[in-house]
PDB file of C-alpha atoms in Angstrom:
ATOM      1  CA  MET A 272     116.051  61.769-128.416  1.00 87.00           C
ATOM      2  CA  THR A 273     117.464  64.420-130.716  1.00 93.00           C
ATOM      3  CA  PRO A 274     120.744  66.137-129.784  1.00 92.00           C
ATOM      4  CA  SER A 275     118.856  69.227-128.574  1.00 93.00           C
ATOM      5  CA  GLU A 276     116.536  67.062-126.453  1.00 93.00           C
ATOM      6  CA  ARG A 277     119.521  65.280-124.896  1.00 92.00           C
ATOM      7  CA  GLN A 278     121.048  68.692-124.166  1.00 92.00           C
ATOM      8  CA  LEU A 279     117.816  69.711-122.444  1.00 94.00           C
ATOM      9  CA  ILE A 280     117.729  66.535-120.352  1.00 91.00           C
ATOM     10  CA  SER A 281     121.349  67.070-119.337  1.00 88.00           C
ATOM     11  CA  VAL A 282     120.499  70.548-118.031  1.00 90.00           C
ATOM     12  CA  LEU A 283     117.509  69.157-116.137  1.00 89.00           C
ATOM     13  CA  LEU A 284     119.560  66.421-114.506  1.00 83.00           C
ATOM     14  CA  ASP A 285     122.424  68.749-113.580  1.00 82.00           C
ATOM     15  CA  ASP A 286     120.065  70.777-111.363  1.00 82.00           C
ATOM     16  CA  TYR A 287     117.261  68.311-110.753  1.00 81.00           C
ATOM     17  CA  PRO A 288     114.471  68.989-109.958  1.00 80.00           C
ATOM     18  CA  MET A 289     114.921  72.729-109.450  1.00 82.00           C
ATOM     19  CA  ALA A 290     115.747  73.399-113.105  1.00 88.00           C
ATOM     20  CA  GLY A 291     112.211  72.465-114.113  1.00 91.00           C
ATOM     21  CA  LEU A 292     110.347  74.514-111.522  1.00 89.00           C
ATOM     22  CA  GLY A 293     110.643  77.832-113.352  1.00 90.00           C
ATOM     23  CA  SER A 294     108.787  78.802-116.507  1.00 93.00           C
ATOM     24  CA  ILE A 295     109.101  76.841-119.732  1.00 94.00           C
ATOM     25  CA  THR A 296     110.852  79.853-121.251  1.00 93.00           C
ATOM     26  CA  GLU A 297     113.453  79.886-118.456  1.00 93.00           C
ATOM     27  CA  LEU A 298     114.112  76.180-118.869  1.00 93.00           C
ATOM     28  CA  ALA A 299     114.486  76.489-122.643  1.00 93.00           C
ATOM     29  CA  SER A 300     116.835  79.451-122.257  1.00 93.00           C
ATOM     30  CA  SER A 301     119.054  77.705-119.687  1.00 92.00           C
ATOM     31  CA  ALA A 302     119.388  74.705-122.024  1.00 93.00           C
ATOM     32  CA  SER A 303     119.852  76.911-125.140  1.00 94.00           C
ATOM     33  CA  VAL A 304     116.928  75.208-126.884  1.00 94.00           C
ATOM     34  CA  SER A 305     113.493  76.362-128.034  1.00 95.00           C
ATOM     35  CA  THR A 306     110.277  76.018-126.046  1.00 94.00           C
ATOM     36  CA  THR A 307     109.112  73.730-128.871  1.00 94.00           C
ATOM     37  CA  THR A 308     111.986  71.372-128.019  1.00 95.00           C
ATOM     38  CA  VAL A 309     110.891  71.349-124.365  1.00 95.00           C
ATOM     39  CA  ALA A 310     107.295  70.551-125.326  1.00 94.00           C
ATOM     40  CA  ARG A 311     108.382  67.813-127.734  1.00 94.00           C
ATOM     41  CA  MET A 312     110.667  66.171-125.177  1.00 94.00           C
ATOM     42  CA  LEU A 313     107.904  66.174-122.545  1.00 94.00           C
ATOM     43  CA  GLN A 314     105.480  64.612-124.997  1.00 93.00           C
ATOM     44  CA  LYS A 315     107.985  61.860-125.759  1.00 93.00           C
ATOM     45  CA  THR A 316     108.367  61.109-122.050  1.00 92.00           C
ATOM     46  CA  GLY A 317     104.609  60.820-121.455  1.00 93.00           C
ATOM     47  CA  PHE A 318     103.562  64.262-120.187  1.00 94.00           C
ATOM     48  CA  ASP A 319     100.530  66.096-121.579  1.00 92.00           C
ATOM     49  CA  GLY A 320     102.245  69.425-121.095  1.00 93.00           C
ATOM     50  CA  TYR A 321     104.503  71.595-118.977  1.00 93.00           C
ATOM     51  CA  PRO A 322     101.999  72.060-116.086  1.00 93.00           C
ATOM     52  CA  GLN A 323     101.697  68.275-115.640  1.00 93.00           C
ATOM     53  CA  PHE A 324     105.495  67.967-115.751  1.00 93.00           C
ATOM     54  CA  GLN A 325     105.900  70.626-113.044  1.00 91.00           C
ATOM     55  CA  ALA A 326     103.268  68.948-110.869  1.00 90.00           C
ATOM     56  CA  ALA A 327     105.312  65.738-111.063  1.00 90.00           C
ATOM     57  CA  LEU A 328     108.478  67.646-110.120  1.00 87.00           C
ATOM     58  CA  ARG A 329     106.772  69.226-107.113  1.00 86.00           C
ATOM     59  CA  GLY A 330     105.724  65.757-106.015  1.00 82.00           C
ATOM     60  CA  GLU A 331     109.332  64.602-106.254  1.00 79.00           C
ATOM     61  CA  VAL A 332     110.541  67.590-104.223  1.00 78.00           C
ATOM     62  CA  LYS A 333     108.039  66.601-101.542  1.00 76.00           C
ATOM     63  CA  GLU A 334     109.386  63.036-101.576  1.00 74.00           C
ATOM     64  CA  MET A 335     112.988  64.250-101.353  1.00 72.00           C
ATOM     65  CA  ILE A 336     112.420  66.220 -98.162  1.00 69.00           C
ATOM     66  CA  SER A 337     109.842  63.972 -96.487  1.00 69.00           C
ATOM     67  CA  GLY A 338     110.442  62.548 -93.015  1.00 68.00           C
ATOM     68  CA  PRO A 339     109.465  59.079 -91.744  1.00 69.00           C
ATOM     69  CA  ALA A 340     105.831  59.966 -90.969  1.00 66.00           C
ATOM     70  CA  ALA A 341     105.287  61.438 -94.440  1.00 66.00           C
ATOM     71  CA  LYS A 342     106.916  58.401 -96.071  1.00 64.00           C
ATOM     72  CA  ARG A 343     104.559  56.067 -94.220  1.00 68.00           C
ATOM     73  CA  ASN A 344     101.548  58.131 -95.278  1.00 65.00           C
ATOM     74  CA  VAL A 345     102.498  57.560 -98.922  1.00 63.00           C
ATOM     75  CA  TRP A 346     102.347  53.784 -98.479  1.00 64.00           C
ATOM     76  CA  GLN A 347      99.731  53.076 -95.812  1.00 62.00           C
ATOM     77  CA  ASN A 348      96.650  53.436 -98.017  1.00 61.00           C
ATOM     78  CA  ASP A 349      98.125  51.540-100.940  1.00 62.00           C
ATOM     79  CA  LEU A 350      99.593  48.433 -99.352  1.00 60.00           C
ATOM     80  CA  PRO A 351      98.779  45.039-100.904  1.00 61.00           C
ATOM     81  CA  GLU A 352      97.080  42.452 -98.719  1.00 71.00           C
ATOM     82  CA  GLU A 353     100.268  40.491 -98.173  1.00 79.00           C
ATOM     83  CA  HIS A 354     102.486  39.620 -95.248  1.00 86.00           C
ATOM     84  CA  ILE A 355     105.185  42.206 -94.562  1.00 83.00           C
ATOM     85  CA  LEU A 356     107.823  39.616 -95.502  1.00 89.00           C
ATOM     86  CA  ASN A 357     106.408  39.540 -99.021  1.00 88.00           C
ATOM     87  CA  ARG A 358     105.404  43.135 -99.680  1.00 85.00           C
ATOM     88  CA  TYR A 359     108.598  44.622 -98.236  1.00 89.00           C
ATOM     89  CA  SER A 360     111.068  42.130 -99.693  1.00 93.00           C
ATOM     90  CA  GLN A 361     109.472  42.248-103.148  1.00 92.00           C
ATOM     91  CA  GLN A 362     109.886  46.028-103.290  1.00 91.00           C
ATOM     92  CA  ALA A 363     113.434  45.879-101.911  1.00 95.00           C
ATOM     93  CA  LEU A 364     114.429  43.264-104.499  1.00 96.00           C
ATOM     94  CA  ALA A 365     112.809  45.319-107.260  1.00 96.00           C
ATOM     95  CA  ASN A 366     114.824  48.321-106.042  1.00 96.00           C
ATOM     96  CA  GLN A 367     118.033  46.327-106.292  1.00 97.00           C
ATOM     97  CA  LYS A 368     117.292  45.100-109.805  1.00 97.00           C
ATOM     98  CA  ARG A 369     116.295  48.515-111.126  1.00 96.00           C
ATOM     99  CA  THR A 370     119.332  50.131-109.497  1.00 97.00           C
ATOM    100  CA  ILE A 371     121.775  47.669-111.072  1.00 97.00           C
ATOM    101  CA  ASP A 372     120.010  47.929-114.445  1.00 96.00           C
ATOM    102  CA  GLU A 373     120.515  51.713-114.411  1.00 95.00           C
ATOM    103  CA  VAL A 374     124.251  51.612-113.652  1.00 96.00           C
ATOM    104  CA  ASP A 375     126.501  52.388-116.611  1.00 96.00           C
ATOM    105  CA  PRO A 376     129.120  49.582-116.647  1.00 97.00           C
ATOM    106  CA  ALA A 377     131.733  51.964-118.071  1.00 97.00           C
ATOM    107  CA  GLU A 378     131.181  54.392-115.187  1.00 97.00           C
ATOM    108  CA  PHE A 379     131.343  51.526-112.685  1.00 98.00           C
ATOM    109  CA  ASP A 380     134.665  50.393-114.193  1.00 98.00           C
ATOM    110  CA  SER A 381     136.016  53.935-114.092  1.00 98.00           C
ATOM    111  CA  PHE A 382     135.178  54.185-110.385  1.00 98.00           C
ATOM    112  CA  CYS A 383     136.910  50.855-109.710  1.00 98.00           C
ATOM    113  CA  ASN A 384     139.945  52.187-111.582  1.00 98.00           C
ATOM    114  CA  LEU A 385     140.160  55.027-109.053  1.00 97.00           C
ATOM    115  CA  LEU A 386     139.937  52.659-106.096  1.00 98.00           C
ATOM    116  CA  SER A 387     142.540  50.311-107.590  1.00 97.00           C
ATOM    117  CA  ASP A 388     145.131  53.054-108.055  1.00 97.00           C
ATOM    118  CA  PRO A 389     147.629  52.724-105.155  1.00 94.00           C
ATOM    119  CA  LYS A 390     148.736  56.331-105.599  1.00 95.00           C
ATOM    120  CA  ARG A 391     145.326  57.617-104.535  1.00 97.00           C
ATOM    121  CA  ARG A 392     144.191  57.736-100.935  1.00 97.00           C
ATOM    122  CA  ILE A 393     140.549  56.930-100.214  1.00 98.00           C
ATOM    123  CA  PHE A 394     138.365  58.909 -97.800  1.00 98.00           C
ATOM    124  CA  ILE A 395     134.867  57.677 -96.932  1.00 98.00           C
ATOM    125  CA  THR A 396     132.005  59.583 -95.300  1.00 97.00           C
ATOM    126  CA  GLY A 397     128.348  58.951 -94.537  1.00 96.00           C
ATOM    127  CA  GLY A 398     125.511  60.496 -92.610  1.00 93.00           C
ATOM    128  CA  ARG A 399     123.280  59.669 -89.673  1.00 90.00           C
ATOM    129  CA  ILE A 400     121.897  56.510 -91.319  1.00 91.00           C
ATOM    130  CA  THR A 401     124.306  55.934 -94.195  1.00 95.00           C
ATOM    131  CA  GLY A 402     127.263  56.073 -91.808  1.00 95.00           C
ATOM    132  CA  ALA A 403     126.756  52.370 -91.085  1.00 95.00           C
ATOM    133  CA  LEU A 404     127.133  51.599 -94.796  1.00 97.00           C
ATOM    134  CA  ALA A 405     130.180  53.861 -94.993  1.00 97.00           C
ATOM    135  CA  GLN A 406     131.757  51.901 -92.144  1.00 97.00           C
ATOM    136  CA  TYR A 407     130.978  48.620 -93.934  1.00 97.00           C
ATOM    137  CA  LEU A 408     132.652  49.847 -97.123  1.00 98.00           C
ATOM    138  CA  TYR A 409     135.633  51.166 -95.151  1.00 98.00           C
ATOM    139  CA  LEU A 410     136.262  47.847 -93.375  1.00 96.00           C
ATOM    140  CA  HIS A 411     136.361  45.972 -96.663  1.00 97.00           C
ATOM    141  CA  LEU A 412     138.453  48.457 -98.628  1.00 97.00           C
ATOM    142  CA  GLN A 413     140.862  48.780 -95.709  1.00 96.00           C
ATOM    143  CA  MET A 414     141.465  45.014 -95.907  1.00 94.00           C
ATOM    144  CA  ILE A 415     141.929  45.212 -99.676  1.00 96.00           C
ATOM    145  CA  ARG A 416     144.377  48.115 -99.905  1.00 96.00           C
ATOM    146  CA  PRO A 417     146.312  50.649 -97.796  1.00 96.00           C
ATOM    147  CA  ASP A 418     145.544  54.360 -97.413  1.00 97.00           C
ATOM    148  CA  VAL A 419     141.800  54.075 -96.760  1.00 97.00           C
ATOM    149  CA  ARG A 420     140.401  56.412 -94.133  1.00 96.00           C
ATOM    150  CA  MET A 421     136.946  56.683 -92.571  1.00 96.00           C
ATOM    151  CA  LEU A 422     135.979  60.263 -91.735  1.00 94.00           C
ATOM    152  CA  PRO A 423     134.513  60.452 -88.205  1.00 87.00           C
ATOM    153  CA  PHE A 424     130.991  61.765 -87.633  1.00 77.00           C
ATOM    154  CA  ALA A 425     132.111  64.356 -85.096  1.00 70.00           C
ATOM    155  CA  ALA A 426     133.600  67.684 -86.124  1.00 72.00           C
ATOM    156  CA  SER A 427     137.107  66.219 -86.015  1.00 78.00           C
ATOM    157  CA  TRP A 428     136.695  65.240 -89.697  1.00 87.00           C
ATOM    158  CA  THR A 429     138.016  68.729 -90.452  1.00 88.00           C
ATOM    159  CA  HIS A 430     141.420  67.498 -89.239  1.00 89.00           C
ATOM    160  CA  ASP A 431     141.352  64.575 -91.667  1.00 90.00           C
ATOM    161  CA  LEU A 432     140.617  66.853 -94.597  1.00 92.00           C
ATOM    162  CA  LEU A 433     143.942  68.579 -94.027  1.00 92.00           C
ATOM    163  CA  ASP A 434     145.509  65.451 -95.529  1.00 94.00           C
ATOM    164  CA  VAL A 435     143.369  65.364 -98.684  1.00 96.00           C
ATOM    165  CA  ARG A 436     145.523  65.912-101.777  1.00 96.00           C
ATOM    166  CA  LYS A 437     144.822  66.433-105.444  1.00 96.00           C
ATOM    167  CA  ASP A 438     143.415  63.276-107.095  1.00 96.00           C
ATOM    168  CA  ASP A 439     142.633  61.521-103.817  1.00 98.00           C
ATOM    169  CA  VAL A 440     139.123  60.009-103.730  1.00 98.00           C
ATOM    170  CA  LEU A 441     136.207  60.940-101.480  1.00 98.00           C
ATOM    171  CA  ILE A 442     133.362  58.408-101.390  1.00 98.00           C
ATOM    172  CA  ALA A 443     130.259  60.106 -99.980  1.00 98.00           C
ATOM    173  CA  LEU A 444     126.948  58.480 -99.064  1.00 98.00           C
ATOM    174  CA  ASP A 445     123.990  60.867 -98.915  1.00 97.00           C
ATOM    175  CA  VAL A 446     120.286  60.045 -99.250  1.00 95.00           C
ATOM    176  CA  ARG A 447     117.140  62.090 -98.803  1.00 90.00           C
ATOM    177  CA  ARG A 448     116.944  64.479 -96.370  1.00 87.00           C
ATOM    178  CA  TYR A 449     120.429  65.345 -97.531  1.00 91.00           C
ATOM    179  CA  GLU A 450     122.853  66.339 -94.789  1.00 93.00           C
ATOM    180  CA  ASN A 451     124.624  69.692 -94.680  1.00 93.00           C
ATOM    181  CA  SER A 452     127.811  68.273 -93.159  1.00 93.00           C
ATOM    182  CA  THR A 453     128.219  65.739 -95.992  1.00 95.00           C
ATOM    183  CA  MET A 454     127.753  68.500 -98.544  1.00 95.00           C
ATOM    184  CA  LEU A 455     130.389  70.622 -96.787  1.00 95.00           C
ATOM    185  CA  ILE A 456     132.858  67.725 -96.800  1.00 96.00           C
ATOM    186  CA  GLY A 457     132.255  67.344-100.539  1.00 96.00           C
ATOM    187  CA  GLN A 458     132.840  71.050-101.153  1.00 97.00           C
ATOM    188  CA  LEU A 459     136.051  71.115 -99.132  1.00 96.00           C
ATOM    189  CA  CYS A 460     137.385  68.035-100.908  1.00 97.00           C
ATOM    190  CA  GLN A 461     136.528  69.532-104.295  1.00 96.00           C
ATOM    191  CA  GLU A 462     138.481  72.661-103.350  1.00 97.00           C
ATOM    192  CA  ARG A 463     141.455  70.396-102.658  1.00 97.00           C
ATOM    193  CA  GLN A 464     140.959  68.842-106.134  1.00 97.00           C
ATOM    194  CA  ALA A 465     139.958  65.399-104.899  1.00 98.00           C
ATOM    195  CA  LYS A 466     137.822  63.085-107.020  1.00 98.00           C
ATOM    196  CA  ILE A 467     134.323  62.774-105.542  1.00 98.00           C
ATOM    197  CA  VAL A 468     132.156  59.672-105.905  1.00 98.00           C
ATOM    198  CA  LEU A 469     128.581  59.757-104.627  1.00 98.00           C
ATOM    199  CA  PHE A 470     126.233  56.972-103.570  1.00 98.00           C
ATOM    200  CA  THR A 471     122.763  58.480-103.329  1.00 97.00           C
ATOM    201  CA  ASP A 472     119.076  57.898-104.048  1.00 95.00           C
ATOM    202  CA  GLN A 473     117.042  58.244-107.230  1.00 90.00           C
ATOM    203  CA  TRP A 474     116.483  61.974-106.599  1.00 88.00           C
ATOM    204  CA  ARG A 475     120.228  62.536-106.192  1.00 91.00           C
ATOM    205  CA  SER A 476     121.869  64.496-103.415  1.00 93.00           C
ATOM    206  CA  PRO A 477     123.062  68.025-104.345  1.00 91.00           C
ATOM    207  CA  ILE A 478     126.579  66.606-104.013  1.00 95.00           C
ATOM    208  CA  HIS A 479     126.111  65.089-107.489  1.00 93.00           C
ATOM    209  CA  ARG A 480     127.023  68.500-108.951  1.00 91.00           C
ATOM    210  CA  LEU A 481     130.500  68.065-107.460  1.00 95.00           C
ATOM    211  CA  ALA A 482     130.881  64.357-108.178  1.00 96.00           C
ATOM    212  CA  GLU A 483     132.876  62.722-110.932  1.00 96.00           C
ATOM    213  CA  HIS A 484     130.754  59.588-110.532  1.00 97.00           C
ATOM    214  CA  THR A 485     127.234  59.336-109.134  1.00 97.00           C
ATOM    215  CA  PHE A 486     125.454  56.052-108.406  1.00 97.00           C
ATOM    216  CA  ALA A 487     121.749  56.561-107.769  1.00 96.00           C
ATOM    217  CA  ALA A 488     119.917  53.737-105.995  1.00 97.00           C
ATOM    218  CA  ARG A 489     116.210  53.099-105.527  1.00 95.00           C
ATOM    219  CA  ILE A 490     115.431  53.284-101.803  1.00 95.00           C
ATOM    220  CA  ALA A 491     111.633  53.684-101.350  1.00 89.00           C
ATOM    221  CA  VAL A 492     109.865  50.741 -99.684  1.00 90.00           C
ATOM    222  CA  PRO A 493     106.541  50.248 -97.818  1.00 87.00           C
ATOM    223  CA  SER A 494     107.914  51.631 -94.578  1.00 87.00           C
ATOM    224  CA  ALA A 495     108.476  54.880 -92.721  1.00 85.00           C
ATOM    225  CA  TRP A 496     112.184  54.355 -93.391  1.00 88.00           C
ATOM    226  CA  ASP A 497     114.053  53.877 -96.649  1.00 92.00           C
ATOM    227  CA  SER A 498     115.831  50.678 -97.619  1.00 95.00           C
ATOM    228  CA  MET A 499     119.586  50.802 -98.100  1.00 96.00           C
ATOM    229  CA  SER A 500     119.761  47.325 -99.659  1.00 97.00           C
ATOM    230  CA  ALA A 501     120.286  48.600-103.222  1.00 98.00           C
ATOM    231  CA  ILE A 502     123.182  50.824-102.126  1.00 98.00           C
ATOM    232  CA  LEU A 503     124.669  47.904-100.205  1.00 98.00           C
ATOM    233  CA  MET A 504     124.392  45.732-103.327  1.00 97.00           C
ATOM    234  CA  LEU A 505     126.243  48.358-105.374  1.00 97.00           C
ATOM    235  CA  MET A 506     128.991  48.656-102.786  1.00 97.00           C
ATOM    236  CA  GLU A 507     129.450  44.895-102.598  1.00 98.00           C
ATOM    237  CA  CYS A 508     129.833  44.787-106.387  1.00 98.00           C
ATOM    238  CA  VAL A 509     132.575  47.416-106.045  1.00 98.00           C
ATOM    239  CA  ILE A 510     134.300  45.475-103.246  1.00 98.00           C
ATOM    240  CA  ALA A 511     134.265  42.267-105.302  1.00 97.00           C
ATOM    241  CA  GLU A 512     135.697  43.969-108.403  1.00 98.00           C
ATOM    242  CA  VAL A 513     138.477  45.896-106.637  1.00 98.00           C
ATOM    243  CA  GLN A 514     139.431  42.769-104.699  1.00 97.00           C
ATOM    244  CA  GLU A 515     139.930  40.834-107.935  1.00 97.00           C
ATOM    245  CA  ARG A 516     141.926  43.625-109.572  1.00 97.00           C
ATOM    246  CA  LEU A 517     144.323  43.788-106.641  1.00 97.00           C
ATOM    247  CA  TRP A 518     144.248  40.128-105.665  1.00 95.00           C
ATOM    248  CA  ASP A 519     148.002  39.526-105.408  1.00 93.00           C
ATOM    249  CA  SER A 520     148.448  42.302-102.863  1.00 93.00           C
ATOM    250  CA  VAL A 521     145.078  41.515-101.262  1.00 94.00           C
ATOM    251  CA  LYS A 522     146.185  37.931-100.641  1.00 93.00           C
ATOM    252  CA  GLU A 523     149.359  39.167 -98.944  1.00 93.00           C
ATOM    253  CA  ARG A 524     147.434  41.639 -96.752  1.00 93.00           C
ATOM    254  CA  THR A 525     144.845  38.999 -95.880  1.00 91.00           C
ATOM    255  CA  ASP A 526     147.495  36.500 -94.816  1.00 92.00           C
ATOM    256  CA  GLU A 527     149.080  39.092 -92.526  1.00 92.00           C
ATOM    257  CA  LEU A 528     145.685  39.996 -91.117  1.00 90.00           C
ATOM    258  CA  GLU A 529     144.844  36.355 -90.402  1.00 89.00           C
ATOM    259  CA  GLN A 530     148.122  35.991 -88.518  1.00 91.00           C
ATOM    260  CA  ALA A 531     147.182  38.997 -86.404  1.00 90.00           C
ATOM    261  CA  PHE A 532     143.740  37.503 -85.753  1.00 88.00           C
ATOM    262  CA  ASP A 533     145.362  34.262 -84.616  1.00 89.00           C
ATOM    263  CA  ARG A 534     147.662  36.092 -82.201  1.00 88.00           C
ATOM    264  CA  THR A 535     144.833  38.129 -80.700  1.00 88.00           C
ATOM    265  CA  LYS A 536     142.474  35.117 -80.642  1.00 86.00           C
ATOM    266  CA  LEU A 537     139.762  37.379 -82.048  1.00 83.00           C
ATOM    267  CA  PHE A 538     137.920  34.461 -83.678  1.00 84.00           C
ATOM    268  CA  ARG A 539     137.238  30.980 -82.373  1.00 79.00           C
ATOM    269  CA  LYS A 540     138.876  28.104 -84.206  1.00 73.00           C
ATOM    270  CA  PHE A 541     136.906  24.941 -84.897  1.00 67.00           C
ATOM    271  CA  GLY A 542     137.394  22.533 -82.010  1.00 60.00           C
ATOM    272  CA  GLN A 543     138.990  25.223 -79.848  1.00 60.00           C
ATOM    273  CA  SER A 544     138.567  24.673 -76.129  1.00 56.00           C
ATOM    274  CA  SER A 545     136.202  27.050 -74.352  1.00 53.00           C
ATOM    275  CA  GLY A 546     138.282  26.918 -71.198  1.00 52.00           C
ATOM    276  CA  PRO A 547     140.848  29.527 -70.069  1.00 51.00           C
TER     277      PRO A 547
END
């Protein structure tokens, strides 16, 4: 890509896919390039012209807002004659590989730098489905370092945001049909000058416009529901890296936690009697 073509792509991605739904003249003007540059870039990326490009964008908009029934309709007439164990797992594994391949290692390291900084507090939020992943990330980071807080799903998260300071970190999880409450949390944290990190899907939640780091995972599988396995893989990579960076303090915290587990008898010990 030429510098002007990269500039055009940057504008498209900053407001994707809406930036490409106007006229070719409007797109060229917003990117400060010529319409010839737009046409040349589209040709390089495999489109016959601007109408075909816009048709593809409209299809992506439809995918972004589709509910479970619409997602199933996309797959049901195009499923291979294989057992669900094969056809589903093969797509989920392909999603994981493509997601990891598309992560910029430098951006990943920069995100881990934020999480490893003891001066920063970490706030984590998710949505109706992604909340389970947010809780998973919270439990691990809370074992690794202090000052990690999970924002509750109820409206009481507004109380927690009172404590957000400049340069704290908000980790937000938001996948298609993007949730208004997660967007509002992102906006409020940005106003308080927190660093925002987003885990999202390939179409990217609108929160990406606020985020310092965005990690876009592939989530579509032959099902009415999306697969979160690629996002989980990304988060586990983060957990493993931050743990190693902070291992001396992690070891100390883990030892204290194990002592607490022993006192509460939360876990069974090998050979432990089952009696009272």
